[in-house]
């Protein structure tokens, strides 16, 4: 029950940032980048970047407004706070994913882009895995150091993500080999990715729970 309370309180605290202005910016960026790339999946990627951004807001607002110490005063267990934060991050990712998918379908019709369903079936799971794993890597940092101290360290996953995007340019043959292996062993690769996702979530949640329980306010 306290987990739901934390979820509602965090959602209420970041409500001022969930504005029509941000929605217009999101739609505008999605249309522009999709038009430039000719890839409707870009709209989903943009939506997930917004989800990634908003998933850090409970820490930012909580630290700035002194909400986290209040949870201790109201005898809300640290574990419930951790669950609530992971829950709100999951909600942002899923809602943004749905919104981005709908927007990508609309954009694909406007620009007469074919093969949209196959493109979405390939890109949606990959984008979901990448964004959620980045969140799983960031959250223990925020729980341990807070938003202001932790935001620099939380940028490290983005550095690795940028490197990953550059790999195809420098090692095209290696990437082709990986893709070929994936196509020939889809079942094994999918199971492996799901296991990596679950293990990353479990480690992230366990560590977040530990460091947040030990943190003094």
Short mmCIF file of C-alpha atoms in Angstrom, two decimals:
data_model
loop_
_atom_site.label_atom_id
_atom_site.label_comp_id
_atom_site.label_asym_id
_atom_site.label_seq_id
_atom_site.Cartn_x
_atom_site.Cartn_y
_atom_site.Cartn_z
CA UNK A 1 0.00 0.00 0.00
CA UNK A 2 2.83 2.41 0.87
CA UNK A 3 4.37 1.69 -2.53
CA UNK A 4 1.25 3.06 -4.22
CA UNK A 5 1.36 6.09 -1.91
CA UNK A 6 4.94 6.79 -2.94
CA UNK A 7 3.97 6.36 -6.59
CA UNK A 8 1.10 8.85 -6.22
CA UNK A 9 3.18 11.36 -4.23
CA UNK A 10 6.04 11.23 -6.75
CA UNK A 11 3.59 11.62 -9.61
CA UNK A 12 1.99 14.57 -7.86
CA UNK A 13 5.40 16.16 -7.21
CA UNK A 14 6.41 16.08 -10.89
CA UNK A 15 2.98 17.03 -12.22
CA UNK A 16 4.10 20.64 -12.93
CA UNK A 17 6.56 19.21 -15.50
CA UNK A 18 3.87 17.19 -17.31
CA UNK A 19 2.70 20.16 -19.34
CA UNK A 20 1.15 20.77 -22.75
CA UNK A 21 4.35 22.62 -23.68
CA UNK A 22 6.47 19.49 -23.15
CA UNK A 23 3.96 17.45 -25.14
CA UNK A 24 4.19 19.88 -28.06
CA UNK A 25 8.01 19.75 -27.88
CA UNK A 26 7.91 15.95 -27.90
CA UNK A 27 5.60 15.79 -30.92
CA UNK A 28 7.61 18.45 -32.74
CA UNK A 29 10.94 16.69 -32.18
CA UNK A 30 9.43 13.34 -33.17
CA UNK A 31 8.12 14.72 -36.46
CA UNK A 32 11.36 16.57 -37.28
CA UNK A 33 13.72 13.68 -36.51
CA UNK A 34 11.45 11.15 -38.20
CA UNK A 35 11.27 13.33 -41.32
CA UNK A 36 15.07 13.62 -41.38
CA UNK A 37 15.75 9.93 -40.77
CA UNK A 38 12.77 8.55 -42.74
CA UNK A 39 12.43 6.01 -39.94
CA UNK A 40 9.14 6.02 -37.95
CA UNK A 41 10.90 4.20 -35.10
CA UNK A 42 12.66 7.51 -34.41
CA UNK A 43 9.41 8.75 -32.84
CA UNK A 44 9.60 5.85 -30.38
CA UNK A 45 13.25 6.61 -29.60
CA UNK A 46 12.38 10.26 -28.92
CA UNK A 47 9.48 9.25 -26.68
CA UNK A 48 11.77 6.97 -24.69
CA UNK A 49 14.30 9.77 -24.21
CA UNK A 50 11.49 11.77 -22.62
CA UNK A 51 10.64 8.75 -20.44
CA UNK A 52 14.28 8.53 -19.40
CA UNK A 53 14.30 12.22 -18.54
CA UNK A 54 11.08 12.11 -16.53
CA UNK A 55 12.15 8.97 -14.66
CA UNK A 56 14.83 11.06 -12.94
CA UNK A 57 12.45 13.86 -11.97
CA UNK A 58 11.17 12.23 -8.74
CA UNK A 59 14.77 12.31 -7.46
CA UNK A 60 15.27 15.91 -8.57
CA UNK A 61 12.02 17.16 -7.04
CA UNK A 62 12.36 14.91 -4.00
CA UNK A 63 15.79 16.32 -3.22
CA UNK A 64 14.91 19.94 -3.98
CA UNK A 65 11.67 19.94 -1.98
CA UNK A 66 12.94 17.71 0.81
CA UNK A 67 10.36 15.00 0.12
CA UNK A 68 12.64 12.02 0.75
CA UNK A 69 13.25 12.86 4.44
CA UNK A 70 9.48 13.21 4.86
CA UNK A 71 9.03 9.57 3.86
CA UNK A 72 11.14 8.62 6.90
CA UNK A 73 9.13 10.93 9.15
CA UNK A 74 5.87 9.35 7.93
CA UNK A 75 7.39 5.90 8.63
CA UNK A 76 7.39 4.83 4.99
CA UNK A 77 9.97 2.09 4.59
CA UNK A 78 12.88 2.75 2.20
CA UNK A 79 11.94 -0.42 0.33
CA UNK A 80 8.51 1.03 -0.44
CA UNK A 81 10.12 4.22 -1.78
CA UNK A 82 12.41 2.16 -4.02
CA UNK A 83 9.48 0.09 -5.33
CA UNK A 84 7.45 3.24 -5.96
CA UNK A 85 10.28 4.88 -7.93
CA UNK A 86 10.83 1.80 -10.10
CA UNK A 87 7.08 1.57 -10.62
CA UNK A 88 6.80 5.19 -11.79
CA UNK A 89 9.79 4.70 -14.12
CA UNK A 90 8.09 1.64 -15.61
CA UNK A 91 4.88 3.61 -16.07
CA UNK A 92 6.70 6.40 -17.91
CA UNK A 93 8.46 3.93 -20.20
CA UNK A 94 5.29 2.00 -21.09
CA UNK A 95 3.10 5.09 -21.61
CA UNK A 96 5.79 6.79 -23.71
CA UNK A 97 6.27 3.59 -25.70
CA UNK A 98 2.56 3.41 -26.52
CA UNK A 99 2.42 7.11 -27.35
CA UNK A 100 5.55 6.91 -29.52
CA UNK A 101 4.25 3.84 -31.35
CA UNK A 102 0.94 5.53 -32.17
CA UNK A 103 2.77 8.65 -33.32
CA UNK A 104 5.15 6.60 -35.50
CA UNK A 105 2.17 4.90 -37.17
CA UNK A 106 0.61 8.29 -37.92
CA UNK A 107 3.88 9.69 -39.26
CA UNK A 108 4.42 6.61 -41.45
CA UNK A 109 1.05 7.25 -43.08
CA UNK A 110 1.86 10.92 -43.66
CA UNK A 111 5.18 10.10 -45.34
CA UNK A 112 3.89 6.88 -46.99
CA UNK A 113 6.59 4.77 -45.34
CA UNK A 114 6.10 1.06 -46.00
CA UNK A 115 7.01 -1.92 -43.82
CA UNK A 116 6.13 -0.02 -40.66
CA UNK A 117 4.83 -3.06 -38.74
CA UNK A 118 7.98 -5.12 -39.33
CA UNK A 119 10.06 -2.08 -38.40
CA UNK A 120 8.15 -1.61 -35.16
CA UNK A 121 8.34 -5.30 -34.24
CA UNK A 122 12.12 -5.07 -34.52
CA UNK A 123 12.72 -1.65 -32.98
CA UNK A 124 10.20 -1.44 -30.13
CA UNK A 125 11.65 -4.33 -28.05
CA UNK A 126 15.23 -3.13 -28.66
CA UNK A 127 14.46 0.47 -27.66
CA UNK A 128 12.53 -0.76 -24.61
CA UNK A 129 15.44 -2.95 -23.48
CA UNK A 130 18.03 -0.20 -23.98
CA UNK A 131 16.07 2.52 -22.15
CA UNK A 132 15.00 0.36 -19.21
CA UNK A 133 18.54 -1.00 -18.73
CA UNK A 134 19.86 2.59 -18.69
CA UNK A 135 17.29 3.40 -15.99
CA UNK A 136 18.34 0.29 -14.06
CA UNK A 137 21.94 1.52 -14.19
CA UNK A 138 21.03 5.08 -13.17
CA UNK A 139 18.66 4.39 -10.27
CA UNK A 140 21.18 2.92 -7.79
CA UNK A 141 23.32 6.01 -8.36
CA UNK A 142 20.42 8.36 -7.62
CA UNK A 143 19.36 6.36 -4.57
CA UNK A 144 22.90 6.43 -3.18
CA UNK A 145 24.02 9.97 -3.97
CA UNK A 146 20.81 11.89 -4.69
CA UNK A 147 20.03 13.75 -7.88
CA UNK A 148 22.55 16.61 -7.75
CA UNK A 149 25.58 14.48 -6.84
CA UNK A 150 24.49 11.50 -8.89
CA UNK A 151 23.54 13.10 -12.19
CA UNK A 152 27.15 13.23 -13.44
CA UNK A 153 27.70 9.54 -12.73
CA UNK A 154 24.26 8.78 -14.17
CA UNK A 155 25.50 10.18 -17.48
CA UNK A 156 28.00 7.31 -17.84
CA UNK A 157 25.42 4.94 -19.43
CA UNK A 158 24.83 7.58 -22.12
CA UNK A 159 28.54 7.56 -22.88
CA UNK A 160 28.46 3.80 -23.42
CA UNK A 161 25.29 4.16 -25.48
CA UNK A 162 27.03 6.73 -27.69
CA UNK A 163 29.99 4.37 -28.13
CA UNK A 164 27.59 1.56 -29.05
CA UNK A 165 26.05 3.72 -31.79
CA UNK A 166 29.52 4.43 -33.20
CA UNK A 167 30.53 0.76 -33.39
CA UNK A 168 28.79 0.09 -36.75
CA UNK A 169 30.79 2.91 -38.35
CA UNK A 170 34.17 1.53 -37.28
CA UNK A 171 33.43 -2.21 -37.27
CA UNK A 172 30.79 -2.84 -39.97
CA UNK A 173 31.85 -6.44 -40.59
CA UNK A 174 31.68 -7.26 -36.89
CA UNK A 175 28.16 -5.79 -36.67
CA UNK A 176 27.08 -7.77 -39.75
CA UNK A 177 28.42 -10.93 -38.13
CA UNK A 178 26.47 -10.21 -34.92
CA UNK A 179 23.27 -9.51 -36.87
CA UNK A 180 23.73 -12.69 -38.90
CA UNK A 181 24.20 -14.69 -35.71
CA UNK A 182 21.06 -13.10 -34.26
CA UNK A 183 19.00 -13.95 -37.36
CA UNK A 184 20.22 -17.56 -37.33
CA UNK A 185 19.70 -17.97 -33.58
CA UNK A 186 16.70 -15.80 -32.79
CA UNK A 187 15.35 -17.98 -29.98
CA UNK A 188 18.64 -18.17 -28.09
CA UNK A 189 19.32 -14.45 -28.54
CA UNK A 190 15.85 -13.40 -27.37
CA UNK A 191 16.04 -15.64 -24.28
CA UNK A 192 19.54 -14.30 -23.53
CA UNK A 193 18.39 -10.68 -23.82
CA UNK A 194 15.40 -11.32 -21.56
CA UNK A 195 17.65 -13.00 -18.98
CA UNK A 196 20.12 -10.08 -19.12
CA UNK A 197 17.21 -7.67 -18.62
CA UNK A 198 15.86 -9.62 -15.61
CA UNK A 199 19.30 -9.99 -14.02
CA UNK A 200 20.04 -6.28 -14.51
CA UNK A 201 16.69 -5.35 -12.94
CA UNK A 202 17.25 -7.64 -9.95
CA UNK A 203 20.79 -6.36 -9.31
CA UNK A 204 19.67 -2.74 -9.77
CA UNK A 205 16.69 -3.06 -7.43
CA UNK A 206 18.63 -4.97 -4.77
CA UNK A 207 21.48 -2.47 -4.77
CA UNK A 208 19.08 0.51 -4.78
CA UNK A 209 17.24 -0.94 -1.80
CA UNK A 210 20.49 -1.48 0.08
CA UNK A 211 22.06 1.94 -0.50
CA UNK A 212 18.81 3.85 0.08
CA UNK A 213 18.20 2.01 3.37
CA UNK A 214 21.69 3.04 4.55
CA UNK A 215 21.40 6.64 3.43
CA UNK A 216 21.12 9.43 6.02
CA UNK A 217 18.98 12.51 5.40
#
